[in-house]
Short mmCIF file of C-alpha atoms in Angstrom, two decimals:
data_model
loop_
_atom_site.label_atom_id
_atom_site.label_comp_id
_atom_site.label_asym_id
_atom_site.label_seq_id
_atom_site.Cartn_x
_atom_site.Cartn_y
_atom_site.Cartn_z
CA ALA A 1498 32.67 81.87 77.96
CA GLN A 1499 33.00 81.25 81.99
CA SER A 1500 35.20 82.48 84.87
CA VAL A 1501 35.80 82.06 88.90
CA THR A 1502 36.10 84.64 91.19
CA GLN A 1503 36.96 84.22 94.13
CA LEU A 1504 36.94 87.94 96.45
CA GLY A 1505 39.85 87.98 98.96
CA SER A 1506 42.99 86.73 97.59
CA HIS A 1507 44.03 86.93 101.96
CA VAL A 1508 41.92 85.87 104.32
CA SER A 1509 42.64 85.37 108.16
CA VAL A 1510 40.48 83.82 110.93
CA SER A 1511 40.87 82.65 114.43
CA GLU A 1512 40.97 79.23 115.04
CA GLY A 1513 36.71 78.09 116.35
CA ALA A 1514 36.33 80.67 113.88
CA LEU A 1515 34.08 81.00 111.03
CA VAL A 1516 35.64 80.61 107.86
CA LEU A 1517 33.77 82.39 104.63
CA LEU A 1518 35.19 81.77 101.22
CA ARG A 1519 33.71 83.62 98.94
CA CYS A 1520 33.29 82.78 95.41
CA ASN A 1521 31.21 83.72 92.20
CA TYR A 1522 30.91 82.37 88.40
CA SER A 1523 29.58 83.30 84.98
CA SER A 1524 28.47 80.59 83.02
CA SER A 1525 26.52 80.91 79.87
CA VAL A 1526 25.30 77.69 81.07
CA PRO A 1527 24.05 75.77 84.57
CA PRO A 1528 27.28 75.35 85.98
CA TYR A 1529 29.52 71.66 87.14
CA LEU A 1530 31.19 74.13 90.52
CA PHE A 1531 34.12 72.59 92.69
CA TRP A 1532 35.98 73.67 96.15
CA TYR A 1533 39.30 72.12 95.76
CA VAL A 1534 42.28 72.63 98.62
CA GLN A 1535 45.69 72.54 98.28
CA TYR A 1536 48.27 72.39 101.25
CA PRO A 1537 51.44 73.51 101.06
CA ASN A 1538 53.48 71.58 98.67
CA GLN A 1539 51.16 69.15 97.83
CA GLY A 1540 48.82 69.06 94.41
CA LEU A 1541 45.76 69.94 94.42
CA GLN A 1542 42.68 68.14 96.81
CA LEU A 1543 38.73 67.76 96.10
CA LEU A 1544 36.57 68.81 99.18
CA LEU A 1545 33.29 69.24 97.51
CA LYS A 1546 31.15 69.18 94.65
CA TYR A 1547 27.71 70.58 93.36
CA THR A 1548 26.92 68.94 90.56
CA SER A 1549 23.10 69.97 90.71
CA ALA A 1550 21.29 67.53 92.85
CA ALA A 1551 21.26 69.73 95.77
CA THR A 1552 22.43 73.54 96.12
CA LEU A 1553 23.82 73.05 100.14
CA VAL A 1554 27.31 70.68 98.90
CA LYS A 1555 28.91 69.22 101.69
CA GLY A 1556 31.98 68.24 101.73
CA ILE A 1557 35.44 66.79 103.78
CA ASN A 1558 37.06 67.82 106.36
CA GLY A 1559 33.35 69.83 107.97
CA PHE A 1560 33.72 72.17 104.80
CA GLU A 1561 30.00 73.47 102.35
CA ALA A 1562 28.51 75.12 99.72
CA GLU A 1563 25.57 77.20 99.09
CA PHE A 1564 24.87 76.90 95.06
CA LYS A 1565 23.02 80.20 94.44
CA LYS A 1566 21.33 80.92 91.12
CA SER A 1567 19.75 83.74 91.17
CA GLU A 1568 23.45 85.73 93.34
CA THR A 1569 26.05 83.61 90.60
CA SER A 1570 27.71 82.56 94.21
CA PHE A 1571 29.03 79.33 95.34
CA HIS A 1572 30.71 80.51 99.01
CA LEU A 1573 32.52 78.09 101.05
CA THR A 1574 31.68 77.53 104.22
CA LYS A 1575 33.17 75.81 107.65
CA PRO A 1576 31.11 77.19 111.34
CA SER A 1577 34.78 76.49 113.13
CA ALA A 1578 38.69 76.71 112.21
CA HIS A 1579 41.49 74.09 112.62
CA MET A 1580 43.89 75.21 111.82
CA SER A 1581 44.94 72.97 110.18
CA ASP A 1582 42.80 74.91 107.70
CA ALA A 1583 45.29 76.83 107.07
CA ALA A 1584 45.83 77.12 103.05
CA GLU A 1585 44.83 78.54 99.76
CA TYR A 1586 41.26 76.93 98.60
CA PHE A 1587 40.88 77.44 94.83
CA CYS A 1588 36.94 77.40 93.16
CA ALA A 1589 36.24 76.39 90.25
CA VAL A 1590 33.84 76.05 86.92
CA SER A 1591 32.93 73.14 84.53
CA ARG A 1592 30.20 73.80 81.80
CA GLY A 1593 27.29 71.56 82.62
CA ARG A 1594 25.86 70.18 79.30
CA GLY A 1595 28.40 70.21 75.35
CA SER A 1596 31.90 69.50 75.78
CA THR A 1597 32.37 65.83 77.38
CA LEU A 1598 35.86 68.02 78.11
CA GLY A 1599 35.38 67.94 81.89
CA ARG A 1600 37.71 71.97 81.12
CA LEU A 1601 38.33 73.14 84.51
CA TYR A 1602 37.91 77.08 84.78
CA PHE A 1603 40.47 78.04 87.93
CA GLY A 1604 39.89 81.24 90.51
CA ARG A 1605 42.99 82.54 91.65
CA GLY A 1606 43.09 81.62 94.81
CA THR A 1607 42.22 82.60 97.94
CA GLN A 1608 44.71 81.50 100.56
CA LEU A 1609 43.69 80.87 104.04
CA THR A 1610 45.30 82.03 107.51
CA VAL A 1611 43.73 80.40 110.37
CA TRP A 1612 45.31 82.60 113.71
CA PRO A 1613 45.53 80.06 117.11
CA ASN B 1228 46.11 52.88 94.24
CA ALA B 1229 49.43 55.65 93.59
CA GLY B 1230 46.71 58.12 92.12
CA VAL B 1231 48.22 60.49 89.46
CA THR B 1232 52.30 60.45 90.27
CA GLN B 1233 55.00 63.42 88.00
CA THR B 1234 57.81 63.36 87.51
CA PRO B 1235 60.25 65.56 88.83
CA LYS B 1236 59.65 66.58 91.68
CA PHE B 1237 61.89 69.51 91.23
CA GLN B 1238 63.85 70.30 87.68
CA VAL B 1239 65.99 73.32 86.83
CA LEU B 1240 67.02 73.96 83.34
CA LYS B 1241 68.55 76.88 81.92
CA THR B 1242 67.63 79.00 79.47
CA GLY B 1243 67.44 76.78 76.19
CA GLN B 1244 67.42 73.34 77.61
CA SER B 1245 64.76 70.72 76.84
CA MET B 1246 63.72 68.63 79.01
CA THR B 1247 59.91 65.98 79.28
CA LEU B 1248 57.56 66.35 82.49
CA GLN B 1249 56.05 63.31 82.71
CA CYS B 1250 52.84 62.20 84.33
CA ALA B 1251 50.85 58.31 84.68
CA GLN B 1252 47.52 57.50 86.34
CA ASP B 1253 46.39 54.13 87.24
CA MET B 1254 42.76 54.71 87.87
CA ASN B 1255 41.66 54.35 83.64
CA HIS B 1256 40.70 57.68 83.68
CA ASN B 1257 39.99 59.03 80.27
CA SER B 1258 41.69 62.57 80.50
CA MET B 1259 44.05 64.01 80.97
CA TYR B 1260 44.98 67.86 81.09
CA TRP B 1261 48.14 69.73 81.78
CA TYR B 1262 48.93 73.44 84.30
CA ARG B 1263 50.83 75.90 85.34
CA GLN B 1264 50.05 77.26 88.80
CA ASP B 1265 51.58 80.68 88.74
CA PRO B 1266 51.33 82.95 91.87
CA GLY B 1267 48.31 84.86 92.26
CA MET B 1268 46.66 83.15 88.79
CA GLY B 1269 45.93 79.54 89.46
CA LEU B 1270 45.45 77.27 87.46
CA ARG B 1271 45.10 77.88 84.08
CA LEU B 1272 45.03 74.99 80.75
CA ILE B 1273 47.96 74.02 78.62
CA TYR B 1274 46.67 71.00 76.81
CA TYR B 1275 44.62 68.05 77.52
CA SER B 1276 43.43 64.82 76.19
CA ALA B 1277 39.67 63.56 75.85
CA SER B 1278 40.87 60.35 75.87
CA GLU B 1279 44.06 58.27 73.83
CA GLY B 1280 45.36 59.68 70.94
CA THR B 1281 43.36 63.34 71.04
CA THR B 1282 45.34 65.67 72.55
CA ASP B 1283 43.87 70.32 73.03
CA LYS B 1284 45.34 72.95 73.44
CA GLY B 1285 44.41 75.07 76.49
CA GLU B 1286 44.18 78.47 77.68
CA VAL B 1287 48.72 78.32 77.32
CA PRO B 1288 50.13 76.09 74.80
CA ASN B 1289 52.96 78.37 73.43
CA GLY B 1290 55.92 76.71 74.76
CA TYR B 1291 55.05 72.94 75.18
CA ASN B 1292 54.31 70.74 73.63
CA VAL B 1293 52.22 67.33 74.25
CA SER B 1294 52.13 63.28 73.95
CA ARG B 1295 49.20 60.85 75.42
CA LEU B 1296 52.05 57.64 75.35
CA ASN B 1297 49.55 55.05 75.56
CA LYS B 1298 45.94 55.29 78.65
CA ARG B 1299 48.13 56.19 82.11
CA GLU B 1300 50.57 58.58 80.59
CA PHE B 1301 50.70 62.15 79.50
CA SER B 1302 53.84 63.90 79.22
CA LEU B 1303 54.54 67.36 78.49
CA ARG B 1304 58.05 68.71 76.99
CA LEU B 1305 59.35 72.44 76.48
CA GLU B 1306 61.47 72.67 73.68
CA SER B 1307 63.52 75.33 74.39
CA ALA B 1308 63.03 76.97 77.93
CA ALA B 1309 62.38 80.41 78.30
CA PRO B 1310 62.33 82.09 82.17
CA SER B 1311 58.88 83.01 81.71
CA GLN B 1312 58.33 79.35 82.16
CA THR B 1313 59.44 78.88 85.67
CA SER B 1314 56.33 77.20 87.41
CA VAL B 1315 55.42 74.64 89.33
CA TYR B 1316 52.91 72.37 87.53
CA PHE B 1317 50.15 70.17 87.54
CA CYS B 1318 49.39 66.64 86.03
CA ALA B 1319 45.38 65.17 86.57
CA SER B 1320 43.37 62.72 85.53
CA ARG B 1321 40.06 62.31 85.08
CA LYS B 1322 37.30 58.91 84.74
CA GLY B 1323 35.50 61.14 81.29
CA THR B 1324 32.30 60.26 82.74
CA GLY B 1325 29.82 61.65 85.25
CA LEU B 1326 31.08 64.52 87.30
CA PHE B 1327 34.10 65.95 85.78
CA GLU B 1328 36.33 65.90 88.54
CA GLN B 1329 39.80 66.07 88.54
CA TYR B 1330 42.47 64.34 90.27
CA PHE B 1331 45.75 66.33 90.51
CA GLY B 1332 49.03 64.67 90.81
CA PRO B 1333 51.60 66.48 93.11
CA GLY B 1334 53.35 69.05 90.93
CA THR B 1335 56.70 69.61 89.68
CA ARG B 1336 58.82 72.83 90.77
CA LEU B 1337 60.12 73.99 87.40
CA THR B 1338 62.54 76.50 87.18
CA VAL B 1339 64.25 78.59 84.43
CA THR B 1340 66.97 80.47 84.69
#
């Protein structure tokens, strides 16, 4: 079984401030982990993914995430928030082996608000 | 490449009516998925198709049926719509090998009255 917990359904930051969105997972096997972003009235867009090649993963738009096995976490960060970062962010996990189906299990999402 | 396309974008149904949501991808992907998104619930998998000719239930399949028409197309049918099926529906596709990322369509916003 596996699940994803995103701590904080809403996060607000000022423009230029650090963005930290938290994600913890549970998985019985080494996971593949993803962060997706959803802008209003749009589909989901991949921000970055962890596939065991490196624990610090860089994505698009200046975002990065660090895989910490000991903490079962995959938190998303950005050093300096921009107004255009306002969106909903989803963490997702996929089982790393066994199934070839690539099913994703999503967290409930975190709405990021950026204040001017 | 258009990526993943979905039709219609919006739909209003009365309770008991039926409809089919269409999804197509032009990336030659093997796997396709249908999700529903409800406020505060994230995305939940309804059905998926690992490859052409196969379909399987996800987390919330009740009230839905699917058809993998060919490699490109994967449709979702509501036989008798209920207000609980009011949601935003997303189709996604995945290459089927390698790094498991999914590519999403723009969504269909469905309201059942």
